[in-house]
Structures are given as C-alpha cells and as structure tokens.
CSV table of C-alpha atoms and ligand atoms in Angstrom, one decimal:
chain,number,residue,atom,x,y,z
A,1,MET,CA,-49.7,-33.5,-26.9
A,2,LYS,CA,-53.2,-32.1,-27.1
A,3,PRO,CA,-53.3,-28.0,-26.8
A,4,PHE,CA,-54.5,-26.6,-23.7
A,5,ASP,CA,-55.6,-23.1,-22.4
A,6,PHE,CA,-53.0,-22.1,-19.7
A,7,GLN,CA,-53.9,-19.7,-16.8
A,8,ARG,CA,-51.9,-18.7,-13.6
A,9,ALA,CA,-53.6,-18.1,-10.1
A,10,ASP,CA,-52.7,-15.8,-7.7
A,11,THR,CA,-54.7,-16.8,-4.7
A,12,VAL,CA,-56.5,-19.9,-3.6
A,13,PRO,CA,-59.8,-18.4,-4.2
A,14,ASP,CA,-58.5,-17.4,-7.8
A,15,ALA,CA,-57.4,-20.9,-8.5
A,16,LEU,CA,-60.7,-22.5,-7.4
A,17,GLY,CA,-62.7,-20.0,-9.7
A,18,LYS,CA,-60.6,-20.4,-12.5
A,19,LEU,CA,-60.4,-24.5,-12.9
A,20,ALA,CA,-62.8,-25.6,-15.6
A,21,PRO,CA,-64.0,-28.9,-16.0
A,22,GLY,CA,-61.4,-31.1,-18.0
A,23,GLY,CA,-58.8,-28.7,-16.4
A,24,ALA,CA,-55.9,-29.6,-13.9
A,25,TYR,CA,-53.6,-27.6,-11.4
A,26,LEU,CA,-50.0,-27.5,-12.2
A,27,ALA,CA,-47.5,-27.3,-9.1
A,28,GLY,CA,-43.9,-28.5,-9.9
A,29,GLY,CA,-45.1,-30.4,-13.3
A,30,THR,CA,-42.6,-33.2,-12.5
A,31,ASN,CA,-45.6,-35.7,-13.1
A,32,LEU,CA,-48.3,-34.0,-14.7
A,33,VAL,CA,-46.2,-32.8,-17.6
A,34,ASP,CA,-44.4,-36.3,-18.2
A,35,HIS,CA,-48.3,-37.4,-18.3
A,36,LEU,CA,-49.2,-35.1,-21.0
A,37,ARG,CA,-46.1,-35.5,-23.0
A,38,ALA,CA,-46.5,-39.6,-23.0
A,39,GLY,CA,-50.2,-39.4,-24.0
A,40,ILE,CA,-51.3,-40.8,-20.7
A,41,ARG,CA,-53.4,-37.7,-20.0
A,42,GLU,CA,-55.3,-35.0,-21.9
A,43,VAL,CA,-56.4,-31.8,-20.4
A,44,ASP,CA,-58.4,-28.7,-21.8
A,45,GLN,CA,-56.9,-26.3,-19.5
A,46,ILE,CA,-54.1,-25.9,-17.1
A,47,VAL,CA,-54.1,-23.5,-14.0
A,48,ASP,CA,-50.9,-23.0,-12.6
A,49,VAL,CA,-50.8,-22.7,-8.8
A,50,SER,CA,-47.1,-22.9,-8.4
A,51,ARG,CA,-46.8,-19.3,-7.1
A,52,LEU,CA,-49.6,-19.6,-4.5
A,53,ASP,CA,-48.5,-18.4,-1.1
A,54,LEU,CA,-48.5,-21.7,0.4
A,55,THR,CA,-44.9,-21.9,0.8
A,56,GLU,CA,-44.4,-21.9,4.7
A,57,ILE,CA,-43.7,-24.5,7.2
A,58,THR,CA,-45.3,-23.3,10.6
A,59,GLU,CA,-46.2,-24.5,14.1
A,60,THR,CA,-50.0,-24.4,15.0
A,61,SER,CA,-51.2,-23.4,18.3
A,62,GLY,CA,-51.9,-27.1,18.9
A,63,GLY,CA,-48.3,-28.2,18.4
A,64,SER,CA,-49.0,-29.7,15.2
A,65,VAL,CA,-46.6,-28.8,12.0
A,66,ARG,CA,-48.4,-27.4,9.0
A,67,VAL,CA,-46.7,-27.8,5.6
A,68,GLY,CA,-47.9,-25.7,2.8
A,69,ALA,CA,-48.9,-27.6,-0.3
A,70,MET,CA,-46.2,-25.5,-2.5
A,71,VAL,CA,-43.4,-26.3,-0.2
A,72,LYS,CA,-40.7,-28.3,-2.3
A,73,ASN,CA,-39.8,-31.5,-1.1
A,74,SER,CA,-36.1,-30.3,-0.7
A,75,ASP,CA,-37.4,-27.5,1.4
A,76,MET,CA,-39.4,-30.1,3.6
A,77,ALA,CA,-36.9,-32.3,4.0
A,78,ALA,CA,-34.3,-29.9,5.3
A,79,HIS,CA,-36.6,-27.9,7.6
A,80,PRO,CA,-35.4,-28.2,11.3
A,81,PHE,CA,-39.2,-28.9,12.6
A,82,ILE,CA,-39.1,-32.0,10.0
A,83,ARG,CA,-35.6,-33.2,10.8
A,84,GLU,CA,-36.0,-33.2,14.8
A,85,ARG,CA,-39.5,-34.2,15.1
A,86,TYR,CA,-40.0,-36.4,12.1
A,87,PRO,CA,-36.6,-37.9,10.9
A,88,MET,CA,-38.4,-40.7,9.0
A,89,LEU,CA,-40.2,-38.0,6.6
A,90,SER,CA,-36.9,-36.0,6.2
A,91,GLU,CA,-35.2,-39.4,5.1
A,92,ALA,CA,-38.1,-40.5,3.1
A,93,LEU,CA,-38.3,-37.1,1.0
A,94,LEU,CA,-34.3,-37.4,0.7
A,95,ALA,CA,-34.6,-41.0,-0.6
A,96,ALA,CA,-36.6,-39.9,-3.5
A,97,ALA,CA,-35.9,-39.0,-7.2
A,98,SER,CA,-32.9,-36.4,-7.6
A,99,GLY,CA,-31.9,-33.0,-6.0
A,100,GLN,CA,-33.1,-31.3,-9.1
A,101,ILE,CA,-36.5,-33.1,-9.1
A,102,ARG,CA,-37.1,-32.6,-5.2
A,103,ASN,CA,-36.3,-28.8,-5.8
A,104,MET,CA,-39.3,-28.7,-8.3
A,105,ALA,CA,-41.7,-31.3,-6.6
A,106,THR,CA,-44.2,-30.0,-4.1
A,107,THR,CA,-45.9,-31.3,-1.2
A,108,GLY,CA,-49.3,-31.2,-2.9
A,109,GLY,CA,-48.1,-32.6,-6.0
A,110,ASN,CA,-46.1,-35.6,-4.4
A,111,LEU,CA,-49.5,-36.8,-2.9
A,112,LEU,CA,-51.0,-37.1,-6.0
A,113,GLN,CA,-48.2,-38.5,-8.2
A,114,ARG,CA,-49.5,-41.5,-10.0
A,115,THR,CA,-48.3,-45.2,-10.3
A,116,ARG,CA,-45.1,-46.1,-12.0
A,117,CYS,CA,-46.6,-49.5,-13.5
A,118,VAL,CA,-44.9,-49.8,-16.8
A,119,TYR,CA,-48.4,-50.4,-18.5
A,120,PHE,CA,-49.9,-47.4,-17.1
A,121,TYR,CA,-46.8,-45.6,-18.9
A,122,ASP,CA,-47.5,-47.5,-22.2
A,123,PRO,CA,-50.6,-46.2,-23.9
A,124,THR,CA,-50.2,-49.3,-26.5
A,125,THR,CA,-51.3,-51.7,-23.5
A,126,PRO,CA,-54.6,-52.4,-21.7
A,127,CYS,CA,-54.7,-50.8,-18.2
A,128,ASN,CA,-57.7,-50.1,-16.1
A,129,LYS,CA,-56.2,-47.2,-14.4
A,130,ARG,CA,-55.5,-45.3,-17.6
A,131,GLU,CA,-58.4,-46.4,-19.6
A,132,PRO,CA,-61.1,-48.2,-17.3
A,133,GLY,CA,-62.5,-51.3,-18.8
A,134,THR,CA,-59.5,-52.4,-20.9
A,135,GLY,CA,-58.1,-54.9,-18.4
A,136,CYS,CA,-54.9,-55.3,-16.1
A,137,SER,CA,-51.9,-56.0,-18.2
A,138,ALA,CA,-49.8,-56.3,-14.9
A,139,ILE,CA,-51.6,-59.4,-13.6
A,140,ALA,CA,-50.1,-61.9,-15.9
A,141,GLY,CA,-47.3,-59.5,-17.3
A,142,PHE,CA,-44.2,-57.7,-15.7
A,143,GLY,CA,-45.0,-57.8,-12.1
A,144,LYS,CA,-42.1,-56.5,-10.1
A,145,TYR,CA,-43.7,-53.7,-8.8
A,146,ASN,CA,-47.0,-55.5,-8.2
A,147,ALA,CA,-48.8,-55.2,-4.8
A,148,LEU,CA,-48.8,-57.6,-1.9
A,149,PHE,CA,-51.6,-56.2,-0.1
A,150,GLY,CA,-55.2,-54.8,-1.1
A,151,ALA,CA,-55.1,-55.3,-4.7
A,152,SER,CA,-58.0,-56.2,-7.0
A,153,GLU,CA,-58.5,-58.1,-10.0
A,154,HIS,CA,-58.7,-54.8,-11.8
A,155,CYS,CA,-55.4,-53.3,-10.8
A,156,VAL,CA,-52.3,-54.7,-9.0
A,157,THR,CA,-50.2,-51.9,-8.9
A,158,THR,CA,-48.6,-50.0,-6.0
A,159,HIS,CA,-48.1,-46.2,-5.0
A,160,PRO,CA,-44.8,-44.8,-5.8
A,161,SER,CA,-44.3,-42.0,-3.3
A,162,ASP,CA,-41.8,-42.2,-0.5
A,163,MET,CA,-43.1,-39.2,1.3
A,164,CYS,CA,-46.5,-40.7,1.6
A,165,VAL,CA,-45.4,-43.6,3.5
A,166,ALA,CA,-43.9,-41.4,6.1
A,167,LEU,CA,-47.1,-39.4,6.2
A,168,ALA,CA,-49.2,-42.6,6.7
A,169,ALA,CA,-47.0,-43.7,9.8
A,170,LEU,CA,-47.5,-40.2,11.3
A,171,ASP,CA,-51.4,-39.9,10.9
A,172,ALA,CA,-50.9,-36.8,8.8
A,173,VAL,CA,-53.9,-34.7,7.8
A,174,VAL,CA,-54.5,-33.6,4.3
A,175,VAL,CA,-56.1,-29.8,4.2
A,176,VAL,CA,-58.0,-29.1,1.2
A,177,GLU,CA,-60.0,-26.2,-0.2
A,178,GLY,CA,-63.2,-26.7,-2.5
A,179,GLN,CA,-66.2,-24.7,-3.5
A,180,GLY,CA,-67.7,-25.7,-0.2
A,181,GLY,CA,-65.0,-24.4,2.0
A,182,GLU,CA,-62.1,-26.3,3.7
A,183,ARG,CA,-62.1,-30.2,4.3
A,184,ARG,CA,-59.6,-32.0,6.5
A,185,ILE,CA,-58.8,-35.6,5.3
A,186,PRO,CA,-57.0,-37.9,7.5
A,187,PHE,CA,-54.2,-39.5,5.8
A,188,ALA,CA,-55.7,-43.1,5.9
A,189,GLU,CA,-58.7,-42.0,4.1
A,190,PHE,CA,-56.6,-40.0,1.5
A,191,HIS,CA,-55.6,-42.5,-0.9
A,192,ARG,CA,-57.7,-45.6,-2.2
A,193,LEU,CA,-57.2,-49.3,-2.8
A,194,PRO,CA,-58.1,-49.9,-6.5
A,195,GLY,CA,-61.5,-52.2,-5.8
A,196,ASP,CA,-63.4,-52.0,-9.2
A,197,THR,CA,-62.4,-48.2,-9.7
A,198,PRO,CA,-58.6,-48.4,-10.1
A,199,GLU,CA,-58.7,-45.0,-12.0
A,200,ILE,CA,-59.5,-43.0,-8.8
A,201,ASP,CA,-56.4,-42.8,-6.8
A,202,THR,CA,-57.6,-40.5,-3.7
A,203,ASN,CA,-60.8,-39.4,-2.1
A,204,LEU,CA,-60.3,-35.8,-3.4
A,205,ARG,CA,-63.6,-34.3,-4.8
A,206,GLY,CA,-63.3,-32.6,-8.4
A,207,GLY,CA,-61.9,-29.3,-8.4
A,208,GLU,CA,-60.4,-29.4,-4.8
A,209,LEU,CA,-57.1,-27.6,-4.2
A,210,ILE,CA,-54.8,-29.3,-1.4
A,211,THR,CA,-53.5,-26.3,0.5
A,212,ALA,CA,-51.4,-28.0,3.3
A,213,VAL,CA,-50.3,-31.1,5.1
A,214,GLU,CA,-50.5,-31.2,8.8
A,215,LEU,CA,-48.6,-33.5,10.9
A,216,PRO,CA,-49.8,-33.9,14.6
A,217,PRO,CA,-47.3,-34.1,17.6
A,218,VAL,CA,-46.1,-37.6,17.4
A,219,PRO,CA,-43.3,-37.8,20.2
A,220,VAL,CA,-42.4,-41.3,19.3
A,221,ALA,CA,-41.5,-40.1,15.6
A,222,ALA,CA,-38.6,-38.3,17.1
A,223,HIS,CA,-36.9,-41.8,17.2
A,224,SER,CA,-37.9,-42.9,13.6
A,225,THR,CA,-36.3,-43.9,10.3
A,226,TYR,CA,-37.1,-44.7,6.6
A,227,ARG,CA,-35.4,-47.5,4.8
A,228,LYS,CA,-36.0,-47.6,1.0
A,229,VAL,CA,-34.8,-50.9,-0.9
A,230,ARG,CA,-34.2,-50.3,-4.7
A,231,GLU,CA,-32.6,-51.3,-7.6
A,232,ARG,CA,-30.1,-48.6,-7.7
A,233,ALA,CA,-28.7,-46.4,-4.8
A,234,SER,CA,-30.5,-43.3,-6.3
A,235,TYR,CA,-33.3,-42.2,-8.8
A,236,ALA,CA,-35.2,-45.4,-8.5
A,237,PHE,CA,-38.7,-46.2,-7.1
A,238,ALA,CA,-38.9,-48.5,-3.9
A,239,LEU,CA,-39.2,-52.2,-4.3
A,240,VAL,CA,-40.2,-52.0,-0.8
A,241,SER,CA,-39.9,-49.6,2.0
A,242,VAL,CA,-40.3,-48.9,5.6
A,243,ALA,CA,-41.1,-46.2,7.9
A,244,GLY,CA,-40.5,-47.0,11.6
A,245,ALA,CA,-40.8,-45.4,14.8
A,246,LEU,CA,-40.2,-47.1,18.2
A,247,HIS,CA,-40.4,-46.0,22.0
A,248,LEU,CA,-39.3,-48.6,24.3
A,249,GLU,CA,-40.0,-48.6,28.1
A,250,GLY,CA,-37.9,-51.2,30.2
A,251,GLY,CA,-37.3,-53.2,27.1
A,252,ASN,CA,-40.7,-53.4,26.1
A,253,VAL,CA,-42.5,-51.7,23.0
A,254,LYS,CA,-44.6,-48.8,24.4
A,255,GLU,CA,-45.3,-47.6,21.0
A,256,VAL,CA,-44.4,-48.4,17.4
A,257,ARG,CA,-45.3,-47.0,14.2
A,258,LEU,CA,-44.9,-49.1,11.1
A,259,ALA,CA,-45.8,-48.2,7.4
A,260,PHE,CA,-44.8,-49.6,4.1
A,261,GLY,CA,-44.3,-48.7,0.6
A,262,GLY,CA,-44.0,-50.5,-2.8
A,263,VAL,CA,-46.5,-53.0,-1.4
A,264,ALA,CA,-49.9,-51.8,-2.0
A,265,HIS,CA,-52.0,-49.4,-4.0
A,266,LYS,CA,-51.8,-46.9,-1.1
A,267,PRO,CA,-49.1,-46.4,1.3
A,268,TRP,CA,-49.6,-49.4,3.8
A,269,ARG,CA,-50.0,-48.7,7.6
A,270,ALA,CA,-48.9,-52.2,9.2
A,271,GLN,CA,-51.7,-52.2,11.8
A,272,LYS,CA,-51.3,-56.0,12.5
A,273,ALA,CA,-47.8,-55.6,13.1
A,274,GLU,CA,-48.1,-52.7,15.3
A,275,ALA,CA,-50.8,-54.3,17.4
A,276,TYR,CA,-48.8,-57.3,17.7
A,277,LEU,CA,-45.6,-55.5,19.0
A,278,THR,CA,-47.3,-53.1,21.2
A,279,GLY,CA,-46.4,-54.2,25.0
A,280,ARG,CA,-44.3,-57.0,24.0
A,281,PRO,CA,-40.5,-57.2,24.6
A,282,ALA,CA,-38.6,-55.7,21.7
A,283,THR,CA,-36.7,-58.8,20.7
A,284,PRO,CA,-36.0,-60.2,17.3
A,285,GLU,CA,-38.2,-63.0,17.6
A,286,ASN,CA,-41.1,-60.7,18.2
A,287,PHE,CA,-40.2,-58.5,15.3
A,288,ARG,CA,-40.3,-61.3,13.0
A,289,ALA,CA,-43.7,-62.6,14.5
A,290,ALA,CA,-45.2,-59.1,14.0
A,291,ILE,CA,-44.2,-59.0,10.5
A,292,GLU,CA,-45.4,-62.4,9.9
A,293,ALA,CA,-48.8,-61.3,11.2
A,294,GLU,CA,-49.0,-58.6,8.6
A,295,LEU,CA,-47.7,-60.7,5.9
A,296,ALA,CA,-50.4,-63.4,6.6
A,297,ASP,CA,-52.7,-61.3,4.1
A,298,ALA,CA,-50.0,-61.0,1.5
A,299,GLN,CA,-51.0,-62.3,-2.2
A,300,THR,CA,-48.0,-62.9,-4.2
A,301,GLY,CA,-47.4,-64.2,-7.9
A,302,PRO,CA,-44.2,-65.3,-9.5
A,303,GLU,CA,-42.8,-61.9,-10.1
A,304,ASN,CA,-43.4,-60.2,-6.7
A,305,ALA,CA,-42.9,-63.2,-4.4
A,306,PHE,CA,-39.4,-61.7,-3.6
A,307,LYS,CA,-40.9,-58.8,-1.9
A,308,VAL,CA,-42.0,-61.0,1.1
A,309,PRO,CA,-38.5,-62.0,2.3
A,310,MET,CA,-37.3,-58.5,1.2
A,311,LEU,CA,-40.1,-56.5,3.5
A,312,ARG,CA,-39.7,-59.2,6.3
A,313,ASN,CA,-35.9,-58.4,6.4
A,314,THR,CA,-36.0,-54.8,6.1
A,315,VAL,CA,-38.7,-54.3,8.8
A,316,ILE,CA,-36.6,-56.5,11.3
A,317,SER,CA,-33.5,-54.4,10.2
A,318,VAL,CA,-35.3,-51.4,10.7
A,319,LEU,CA,-36.6,-52.1,14.2
A,320,GLU,CA,-33.4,-53.6,15.4
A,321,GLU,CA,-31.8,-50.3,14.4
A,322,LEU,CA,-34.2,-48.3,16.2
A,323,VAL,CA,-33.4,-50.6,19.2
A,324,GLU,CA,-29.6,-49.9,18.9
A,325,ASN,CA,-30.1,-46.3,18.4
A,326,ARG,CA,-32.1,-45.9,21.4
A,327,THR,CA,-30.0,-47.9,23.8
A,328,ALA,CA,-27.0,-45.8,22.4
A,329,GLN,CA,-28.9,-42.8,23.2
A,330,ARG,CA,-29.8,-43.8,26.7
A,331,ARG,CA,-26.5,-44.8,27.5
A,332,ALA,CA,-25.2,-41.4,26.4
A,333,GLU,CA,-27.9,-39.5,28.4
A,334,GLN,CA,-27.0,-41.7,31.5
A,335,GLY,CA,-23.4,-41.1,31.0
A,336,GLY,CA,-23.8,-37.3,30.4
A,337,ALA,CA,-25.9,-37.5,33.8
A,338,ALA,CA,-23.4,-39.2,35.9
B,401,FAD,C1,-37.5,-39.2,-12.9
B,401,FAD,C2,-38.3,-39.2,-11.4
B,401,FAD,C3,-37.8,-40.1,-10.4
B,401,FAD,C4,-39.0,-39.8,-9.4
B,401,FAD,N1,-38.4,-40.7,-8.4
B,401,FAD,C5,-39.3,-40.6,-7.1
B,401,FAD,C6,-39.3,-41.3,-6.2
B,401,FAD,O1,-37.8,-42.2,-5.9
B,401,FAD,N2,-39.8,-41.4,-5.1
B,401,FAD,C7,-41.1,-40.5,-4.9
B,401,FAD,O2,-41.7,-40.6,-4.1
B,401,FAD,N3,-41.1,-39.8,-6.1
B,401,FAD,C8,-40.4,-40.0,-7.3
B,401,FAD,N4,-40.8,-39.2,-8.2
B,401,FAD,C9,-42.0,-38.3,-8.3
B,401,FAD,C10,-41.9,-37.2,-7.7
B,401,FAD,O3,-41.8,-37.1,-6.4
B,401,FAD,C11,-43.3,-36.5,-8.3
B,401,FAD,O4,-43.2,-36.2,-9.5
B,401,FAD,C12,-43.7,-35.0,-7.5
B,401,FAD,O5,-43.6,-35.2,-6.1
B,401,FAD,C13,-44.7,-34.4,-8.1
B,401,FAD,O6,-45.0,-33.2,-7.5
B,401,FAD,P1,-45.0,-31.8,-8.4
B,401,FAD,O7,-45.4,-30.7,-7.8
B,401,FAD,O8,-44.4,-31.9,-9.5
B,401,FAD,O9,-46.7,-32.2,-9.1
B,401,FAD,P2,-47.3,-32.0,-10.5
B,401,FAD,O10,-46.6,-32.9,-11.5
B,401,FAD,O11,-47.5,-30.6,-10.6
B,401,FAD,O12,-48.6,-32.3,-10.2
B,401,FAD,C14,-49.0,-33.8,-9.9
B,401,FAD,C15,-50.6,-34.0,-9.9
B,401,FAD,O13,-51.1,-33.5,-8.9
B,401,FAD,C16,-52.2,-32.3,-9.0
B,401,FAD,N5,-51.8,-31.3,-8.0
B,401,FAD,C17,-50.5,-30.5,-7.9
B,401,FAD,N6,-50.6,-29.8,-6.9
B,401,FAD,C18,-51.8,-29.9,-6.5
B,401,FAD,C19,-52.5,-29.2,-5.3
B,401,FAD,N7,-52.2,-28.3,-4.4
B,401,FAD,N8,-54.1,-29.5,-5.3
B,401,FAD,C20,-54.6,-30.4,-6.0
B,401,FAD,N9,-53.9,-31.0,-7.1
B,401,FAD,C21,-52.6,-30.6,-7.3
B,401,FAD,C22,-51.8,-31.9,-10.4
B,401,FAD,O14,-53.0,-31.6,-11.2
B,401,FAD,C23,-51.3,-33.5,-10.9
B,401,FAD,O15,-52.5,-34.1,-11.3
B,401,FAD,C24,-39.9,-39.0,-9.5
B,401,FAD,C25,-40.2,-38.3,-10.6
B,401,FAD,C26,-39.2,-38.5,-11.7
B,401,FAD,C27,-39.8,-37.4,-12.8
C-alpha cells in the first residue's frame, strides 16, 4: 500500500479545510481500506471524519427525518423513526453485510461504496471504472452481476448498496457541505449511469463532505418492505433486490413506490412500473404487466438473462405480500373497531 498522510478532523469546517488534492475522507473504512489494500485505489492523504458530530437521527420541522452522515448502518436500522415510518429502509440495511460491518459502516460511506464487479477488484484485468480507457472485461466475461438497465459500452456493472435502493424509493435528499456552502442533492441525481465516464459514480464535487441524508415524509412507506435475492442467506450482495411500498384504496393502487437493486449502475427507480400500476386494480395480472413495462428496456447477455425472471417474480411477490399484509391489517382494524 502506498504510504499516505493521516489527519483527524474535529468539525465539518476542519474536515473541509484539511482535505488536500489526492486525499480522501475515511468514515467506517469498510470499503476504502479494502480498496487501498487491494491496490484498486491510491491516496496521498486520509482525513478521518469518523468522529464528527454527525451521529444523530432527528425530525425536522417539516416532518422529514434527518440522518447524520456518521450514523452507523446498524443504528439507522434499529431507530424507531426508521422502523416505523420507513420499514423498507430498516429491512434493506439489515439485509446488508454482517452485524460487525453494519456496526462500522456509516450512512455517508454506504452512499459512496463502489461496485463489486470482479474485474474492478482485480487490478490485473482491464476495467474502465478502475482505469479509464482500458476496456470493460465484464462485457464478454463473468457477467452474473451485470446490469439490465442503463449500461454503456464502457461499463455494465451494478451498484452494490441495499440501503440506497430504499433511499431511491423514498426520494431521499443527500445533504453535502463544500467550500461553497451546503448543497442538497435529490437522490435520483446523486448516483450516475456509466455513459462514457464510468469512473465517476456520483455527482458529488471534489472535496465535498456528505453531512446527512434527509427522508421526506412518505406516508405510503409505512407500508413497505425490502426483498433481497442472493446466493447465500447472509453476507452476499444482491443478484436482484426490490424495495416496494403500496397504498390501496378500494382495491385500486392509490400510490406505489418501487426501486430495484442489482440491476443498474445506480439504484433503479421503476418509474414505468409505478406509472402503469397507479390507479389500476391491485391484481396479479396488473403486477405482471407493470413489471413487463419496466423490463421492456432490459438488456441481457447469456450470463445475466436469469435476472429477468428473477426480478419479475420478486416484484410480483413483493406486491402480493404488501396487498396481503394490507388486507390483514385492515381486517384487524375493522375487527378492533367492531
Ligand atoms: C464483506 C462485506 C460485505 C458487504 N456486504 C454488503 C451488502 O450486502 N450490502 C451493502 O449494501 N453493502 C455491503 N457492504 C458494503 C458496506 O455497506 C460498505 O462498505 C459501507 O457502507 C461503507 O461505509 P463506510 O463508512 O465504511 O465507508 P468508508 O469505507 O469509510 O468510505 C467509503 C467511501 O466513501 C467516502 N466517504 C465516507 N464518508 C464520507 C462522507 N461523509 N463524505 C464524503 N465522502 C465520504 C470515502 O472517502 C470512501 O471513498 C459489504 C462490505 C463488506 C466489507
């Protein structure tokens, strides 16, 4: 590992002031340290931000929930605001990594974790994301984790985060601080598709520090869930995952939120499926038609074609589960009132 200068920041302005060109912030270190060790990344300087006072989960006057960038993934998953108002987010966090890693990993670091493509992790192979201009080995190579949506000829990989799939469904806002002051980035604009610059994952500007994630009030999210399909029951990244929320009125879909993981370079908000379902009866036939509307744009190769039926079945199953729970909940409420 290349030697680097190490500094610790006590406040946000201190962190912004200390970061030098070629430097990186260090939070939980569960992704960055792996990259330094594997020779995927070299830095001249580390600014440790893990002790910044950004560890609170609070409610804003507008009813949003503000999660500090240094809140650990395990603490966010367990917080009553998250469990009660955004269960899909709590479930997504708990579906990730292991207990030990969740105790170290932070909200800000999770947003910036990088792909798990095997070629990105192998410095002996070409990878445009690791070394621009060298080519994409995954296109003709091991493609199990390749994207269905939004890939380019330069990169076909997927985003690995579970937390971010739920944040996409919730229209979260990423709050960042830079030399020019605070900036608020809508979640849909935070991560990028690969295009011809796959080495750039997000629209964060150089030196900016993530200070918080804000979750707007989303009443439908109280009735939500997260389903992750993976090769082992724990400690594995998603092949596909689905964050879903559903609000029914008289058997019709009043509001639906759907976001997918494991299928694109960024968490994928299923806008076509949502648009198809809204206002229609909540039937298995309509759930199937909704996912087909989204899948019309899917691009597959021999190694990732299995994700199409996997995603279709997972989406239908998640929506059916949400309908069943809703029906059971309403019956219980009516029974209680009688
Ligand atoms: C074995 C293993 C299994 C895993 N399984 C899963 C899984 O199933 N699902 C999943 O979603 N994740 C999984 N992860 C990934 C894990 O969630 C991330 O490593 C973690 O969330 C990163 O957070 P961190 O605080 O450790 O970030 P760090 O490693 O400290 O930082 C990551 C990046 O973010 C930057 N950074 C950190 N904080 C800030 C900030 N506030 N502002 C600006 N830049 C910042 C750093 O400079 C670095 O570039 C796994 C990790 C491991 C090691």
